[in-house]
CSV table of N, CA and C in Angstrom, one decimal:
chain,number,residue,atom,x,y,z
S,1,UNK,N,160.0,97.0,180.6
S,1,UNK,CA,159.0,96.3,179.9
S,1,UNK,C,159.6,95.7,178.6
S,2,UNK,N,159.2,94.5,178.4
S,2,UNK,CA,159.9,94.1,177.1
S,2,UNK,C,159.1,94.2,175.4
S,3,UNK,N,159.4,94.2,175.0
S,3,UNK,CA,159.0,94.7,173.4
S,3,UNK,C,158.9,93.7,172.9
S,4,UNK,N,157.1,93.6,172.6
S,4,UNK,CA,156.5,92.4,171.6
S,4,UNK,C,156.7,92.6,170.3
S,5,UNK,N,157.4,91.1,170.4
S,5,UNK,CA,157.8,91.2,169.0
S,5,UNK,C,156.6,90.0,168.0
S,6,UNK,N,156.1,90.2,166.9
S,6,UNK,CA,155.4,89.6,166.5
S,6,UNK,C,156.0,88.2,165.8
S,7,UNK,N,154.9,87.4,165.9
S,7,UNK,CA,154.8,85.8,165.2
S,7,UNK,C,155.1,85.9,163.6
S,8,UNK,N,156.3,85.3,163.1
S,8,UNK,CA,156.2,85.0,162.2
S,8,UNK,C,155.4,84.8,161.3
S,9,UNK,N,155.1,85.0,160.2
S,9,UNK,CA,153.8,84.6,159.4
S,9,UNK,C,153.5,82.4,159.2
S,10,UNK,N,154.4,82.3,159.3
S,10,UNK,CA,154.6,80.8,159.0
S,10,UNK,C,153.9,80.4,160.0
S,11,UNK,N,154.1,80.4,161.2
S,11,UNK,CA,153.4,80.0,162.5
S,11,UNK,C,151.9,80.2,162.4
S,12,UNK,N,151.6,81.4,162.3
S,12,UNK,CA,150.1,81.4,162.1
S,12,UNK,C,149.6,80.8,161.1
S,13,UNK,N,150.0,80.6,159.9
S,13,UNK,CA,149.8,79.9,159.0
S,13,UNK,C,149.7,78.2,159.7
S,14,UNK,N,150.5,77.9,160.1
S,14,UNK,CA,150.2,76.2,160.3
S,14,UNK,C,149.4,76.0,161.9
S,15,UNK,N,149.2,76.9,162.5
S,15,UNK,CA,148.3,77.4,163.6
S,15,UNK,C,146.9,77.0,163.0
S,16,UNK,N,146.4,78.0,162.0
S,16,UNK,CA,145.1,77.8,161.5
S,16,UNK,C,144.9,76.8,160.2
S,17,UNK,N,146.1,76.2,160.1
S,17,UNK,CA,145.8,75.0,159.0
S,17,UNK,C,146.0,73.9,159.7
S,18,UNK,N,146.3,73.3,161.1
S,18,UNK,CA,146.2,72.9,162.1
S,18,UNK,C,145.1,72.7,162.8
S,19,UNK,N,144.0,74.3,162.7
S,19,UNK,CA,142.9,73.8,163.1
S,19,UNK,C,141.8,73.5,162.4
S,20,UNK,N,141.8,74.1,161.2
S,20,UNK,CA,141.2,73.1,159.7
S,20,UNK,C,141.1,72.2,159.9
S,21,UNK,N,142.5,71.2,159.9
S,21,UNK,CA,142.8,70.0,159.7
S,21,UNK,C,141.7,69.3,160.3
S,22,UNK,N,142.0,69.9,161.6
S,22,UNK,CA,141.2,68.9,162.9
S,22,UNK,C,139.8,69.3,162.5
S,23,UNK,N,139.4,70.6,162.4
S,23,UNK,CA,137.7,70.1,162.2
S,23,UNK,C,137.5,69.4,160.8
S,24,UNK,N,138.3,69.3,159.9
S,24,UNK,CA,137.8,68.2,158.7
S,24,UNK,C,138.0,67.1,159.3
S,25,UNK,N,138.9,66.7,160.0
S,25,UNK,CA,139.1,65.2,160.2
S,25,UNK,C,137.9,65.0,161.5
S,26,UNK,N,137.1,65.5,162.0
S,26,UNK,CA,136.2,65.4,163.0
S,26,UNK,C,135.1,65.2,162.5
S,27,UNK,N,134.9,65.8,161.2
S,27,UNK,CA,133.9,65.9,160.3
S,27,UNK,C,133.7,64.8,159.4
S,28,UNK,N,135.0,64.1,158.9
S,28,UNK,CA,135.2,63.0,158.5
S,28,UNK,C,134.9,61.8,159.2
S,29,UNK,N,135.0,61.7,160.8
S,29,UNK,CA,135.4,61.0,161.4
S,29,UNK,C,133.7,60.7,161.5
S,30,UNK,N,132.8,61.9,162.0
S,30,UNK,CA,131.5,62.0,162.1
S,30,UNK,C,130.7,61.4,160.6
S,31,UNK,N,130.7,61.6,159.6
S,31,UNK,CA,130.2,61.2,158.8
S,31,UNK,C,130.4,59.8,158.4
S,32,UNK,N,132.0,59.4,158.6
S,32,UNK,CA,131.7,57.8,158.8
S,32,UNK,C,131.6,56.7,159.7
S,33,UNK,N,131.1,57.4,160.7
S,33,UNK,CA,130.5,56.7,161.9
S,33,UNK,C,128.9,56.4,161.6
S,34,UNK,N,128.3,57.9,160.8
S,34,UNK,CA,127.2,57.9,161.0
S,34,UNK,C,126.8,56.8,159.5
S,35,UNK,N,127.3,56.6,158.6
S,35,UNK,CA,127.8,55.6,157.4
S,35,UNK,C,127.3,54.1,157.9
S,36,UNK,N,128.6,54.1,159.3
S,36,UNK,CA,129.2,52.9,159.5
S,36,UNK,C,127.7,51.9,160.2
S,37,UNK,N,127.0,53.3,161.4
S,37,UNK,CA,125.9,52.9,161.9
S,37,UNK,C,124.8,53.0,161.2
S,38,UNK,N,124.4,53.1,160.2
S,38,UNK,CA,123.4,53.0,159.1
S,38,UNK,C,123.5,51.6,158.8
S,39,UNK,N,124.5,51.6,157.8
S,39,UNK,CA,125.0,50.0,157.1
S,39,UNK,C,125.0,48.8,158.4
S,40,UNK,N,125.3,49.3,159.7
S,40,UNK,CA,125.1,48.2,160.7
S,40,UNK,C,123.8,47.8,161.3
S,41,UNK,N,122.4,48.5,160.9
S,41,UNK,CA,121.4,48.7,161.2
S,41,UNK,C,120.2,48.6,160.4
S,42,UNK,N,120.5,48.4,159.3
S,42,UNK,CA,119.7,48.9,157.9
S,42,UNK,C,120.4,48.0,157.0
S,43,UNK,N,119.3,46.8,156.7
S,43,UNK,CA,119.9,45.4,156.0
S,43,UNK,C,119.3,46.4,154.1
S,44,UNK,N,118.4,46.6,154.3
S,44,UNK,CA,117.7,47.3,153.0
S,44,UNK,C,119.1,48.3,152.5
S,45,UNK,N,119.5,49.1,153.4
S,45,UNK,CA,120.4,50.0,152.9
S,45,UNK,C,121.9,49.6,152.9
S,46,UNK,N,122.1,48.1,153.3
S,46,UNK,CA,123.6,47.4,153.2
S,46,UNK,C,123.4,46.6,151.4
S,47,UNK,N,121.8,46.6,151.2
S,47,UNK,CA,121.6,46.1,149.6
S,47,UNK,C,122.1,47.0,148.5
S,48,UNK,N,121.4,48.0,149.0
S,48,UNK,CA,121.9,49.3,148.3
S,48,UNK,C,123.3,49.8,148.0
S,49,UNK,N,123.9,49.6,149.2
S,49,UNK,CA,125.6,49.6,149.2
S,49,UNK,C,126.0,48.2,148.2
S,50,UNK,N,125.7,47.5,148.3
S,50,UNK,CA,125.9,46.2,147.5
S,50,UNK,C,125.4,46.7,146.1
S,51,UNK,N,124.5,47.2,145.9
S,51,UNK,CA,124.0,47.2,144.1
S,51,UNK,C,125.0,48.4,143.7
S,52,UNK,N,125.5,49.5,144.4
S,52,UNK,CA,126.2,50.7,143.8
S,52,UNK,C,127.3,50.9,144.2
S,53,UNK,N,127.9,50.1,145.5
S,53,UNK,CA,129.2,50.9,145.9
S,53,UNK,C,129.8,49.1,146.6
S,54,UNK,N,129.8,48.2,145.6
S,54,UNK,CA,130.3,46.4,146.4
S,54,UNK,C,131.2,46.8,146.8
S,55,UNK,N,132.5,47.5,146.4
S,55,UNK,CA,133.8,47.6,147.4
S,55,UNK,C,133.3,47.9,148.7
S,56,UNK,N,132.7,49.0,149.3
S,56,UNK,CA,132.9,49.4,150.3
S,56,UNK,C,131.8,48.4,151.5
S,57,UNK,N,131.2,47.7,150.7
S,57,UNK,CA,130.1,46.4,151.1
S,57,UNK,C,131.2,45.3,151.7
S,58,UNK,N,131.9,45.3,151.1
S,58,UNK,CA,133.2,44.1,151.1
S,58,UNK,C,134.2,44.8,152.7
S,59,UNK,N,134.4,45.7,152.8
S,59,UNK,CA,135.5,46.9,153.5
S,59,UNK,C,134.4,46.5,154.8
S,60,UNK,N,133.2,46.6,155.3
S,60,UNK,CA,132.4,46.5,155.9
S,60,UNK,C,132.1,45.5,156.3
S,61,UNK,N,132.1,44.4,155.6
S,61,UNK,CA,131.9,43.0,156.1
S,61,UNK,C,133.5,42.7,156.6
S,62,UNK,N,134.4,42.8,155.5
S,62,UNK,CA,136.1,42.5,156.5
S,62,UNK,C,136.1,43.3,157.6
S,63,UNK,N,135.7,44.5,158.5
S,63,UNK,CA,136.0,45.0,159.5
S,63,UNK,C,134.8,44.0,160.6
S,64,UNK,N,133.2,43.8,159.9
S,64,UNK,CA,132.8,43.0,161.2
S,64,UNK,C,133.2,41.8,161.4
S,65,UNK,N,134.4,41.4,160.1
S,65,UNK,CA,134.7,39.6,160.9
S,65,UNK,C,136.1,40.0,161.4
S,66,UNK,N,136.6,41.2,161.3
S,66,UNK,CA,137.9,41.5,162.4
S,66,UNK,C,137.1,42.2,163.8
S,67,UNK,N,136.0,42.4,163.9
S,67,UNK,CA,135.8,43.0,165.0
S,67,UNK,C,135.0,41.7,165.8
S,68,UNK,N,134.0,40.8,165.1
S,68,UNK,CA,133.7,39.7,165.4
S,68,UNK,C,132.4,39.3,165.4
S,69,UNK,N,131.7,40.0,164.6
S,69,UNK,CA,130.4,39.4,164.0
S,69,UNK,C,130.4,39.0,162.7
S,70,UNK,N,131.2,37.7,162.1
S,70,UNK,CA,131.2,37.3,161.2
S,70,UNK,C,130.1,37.0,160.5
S,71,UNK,N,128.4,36.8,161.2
S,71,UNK,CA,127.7,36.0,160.6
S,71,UNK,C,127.1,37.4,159.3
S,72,UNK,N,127.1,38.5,159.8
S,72,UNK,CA,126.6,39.3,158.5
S,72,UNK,C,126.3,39.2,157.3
S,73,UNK,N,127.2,38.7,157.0
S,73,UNK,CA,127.4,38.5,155.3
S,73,UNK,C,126.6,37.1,154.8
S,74,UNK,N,126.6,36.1,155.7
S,74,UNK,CA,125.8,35.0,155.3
S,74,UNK,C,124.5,35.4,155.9
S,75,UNK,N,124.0,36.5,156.7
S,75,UNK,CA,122.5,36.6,156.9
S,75,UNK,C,121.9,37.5,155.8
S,76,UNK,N,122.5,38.4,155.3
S,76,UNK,CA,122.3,39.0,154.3
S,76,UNK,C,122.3,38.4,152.8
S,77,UNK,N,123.0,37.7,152.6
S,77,UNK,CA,123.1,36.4,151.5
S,77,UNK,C,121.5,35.5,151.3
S,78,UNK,N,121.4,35.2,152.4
S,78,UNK,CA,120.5,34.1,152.7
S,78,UNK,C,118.8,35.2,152.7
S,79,UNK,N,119.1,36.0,153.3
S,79,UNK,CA,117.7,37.3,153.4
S,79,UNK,C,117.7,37.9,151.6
S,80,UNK,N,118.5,38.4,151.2
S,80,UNK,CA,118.2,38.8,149.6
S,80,UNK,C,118.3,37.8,148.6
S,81,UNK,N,118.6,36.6,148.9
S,81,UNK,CA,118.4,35.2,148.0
S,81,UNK,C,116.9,35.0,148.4
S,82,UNK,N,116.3,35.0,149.7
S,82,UNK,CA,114.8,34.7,150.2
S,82,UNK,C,113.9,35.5,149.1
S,83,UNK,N,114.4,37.0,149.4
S,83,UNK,CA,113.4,38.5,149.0
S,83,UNK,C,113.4,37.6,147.0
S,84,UNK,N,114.9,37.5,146.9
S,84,UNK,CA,114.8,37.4,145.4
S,84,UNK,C,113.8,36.3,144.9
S,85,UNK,N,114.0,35.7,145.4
S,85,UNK,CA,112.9,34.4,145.0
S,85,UNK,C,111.1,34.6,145.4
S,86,UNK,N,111.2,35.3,146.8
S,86,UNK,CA,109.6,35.5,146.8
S,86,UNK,C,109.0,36.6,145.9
S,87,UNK,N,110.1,37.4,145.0
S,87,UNK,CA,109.5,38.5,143.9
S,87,UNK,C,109.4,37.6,142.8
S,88,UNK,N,110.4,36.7,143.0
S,88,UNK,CA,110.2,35.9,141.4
S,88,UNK,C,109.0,35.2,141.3
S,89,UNK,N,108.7,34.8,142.5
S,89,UNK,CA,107.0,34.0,142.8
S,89,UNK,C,106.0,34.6,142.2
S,90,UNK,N,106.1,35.8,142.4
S,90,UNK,CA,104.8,37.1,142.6
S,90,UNK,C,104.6,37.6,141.1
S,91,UNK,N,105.4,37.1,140.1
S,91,UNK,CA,105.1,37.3,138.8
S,91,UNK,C,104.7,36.6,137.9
């Protein structure tokens, strides 16, 4: 019979920081999907991204004119220049 010999400590070490890794980055991966499909669906909540966070508004429109829905950004433009002006009315 042969004689077990044990794992180094290092190995198990990057074993289980290996599998960390991967559920953060799954978790990561999940949260900005769920981001990504919000802001792609929700013109009110792509405003909001625009009043508090413009960089990642900008990051989001360059990915839909590399993926190929360029018109976003001009229907959004055109929809909160409308909203802005029919509040300006109403006062």
């Amino acid at each position: 019979m042969l004689p077990k010999t044990p794992k180094p400590a290092i190995w198990r070490f990057i074993k289980g920081s290996a599998k960390t890794l991967f559920v953060l980055e799954a978790v990561c991966f999940a949260a900005s999907y769920g981001l990504y499909y919000r802001m792609n669906t929700d013109q009110d909540f792509r405003r909001y991204i625009n009043e508090k966070y413009p960089f990642a508004l900008e990051y989001y429109y360059k990915i839909g004119e590399i993926v190929g829905d360029s018109k976003v950004r001009d229907i959004d433009a055109n929809y909160w220049g409308s909203a802005t002006a029919q509040f300006q009315k109403k006062e």
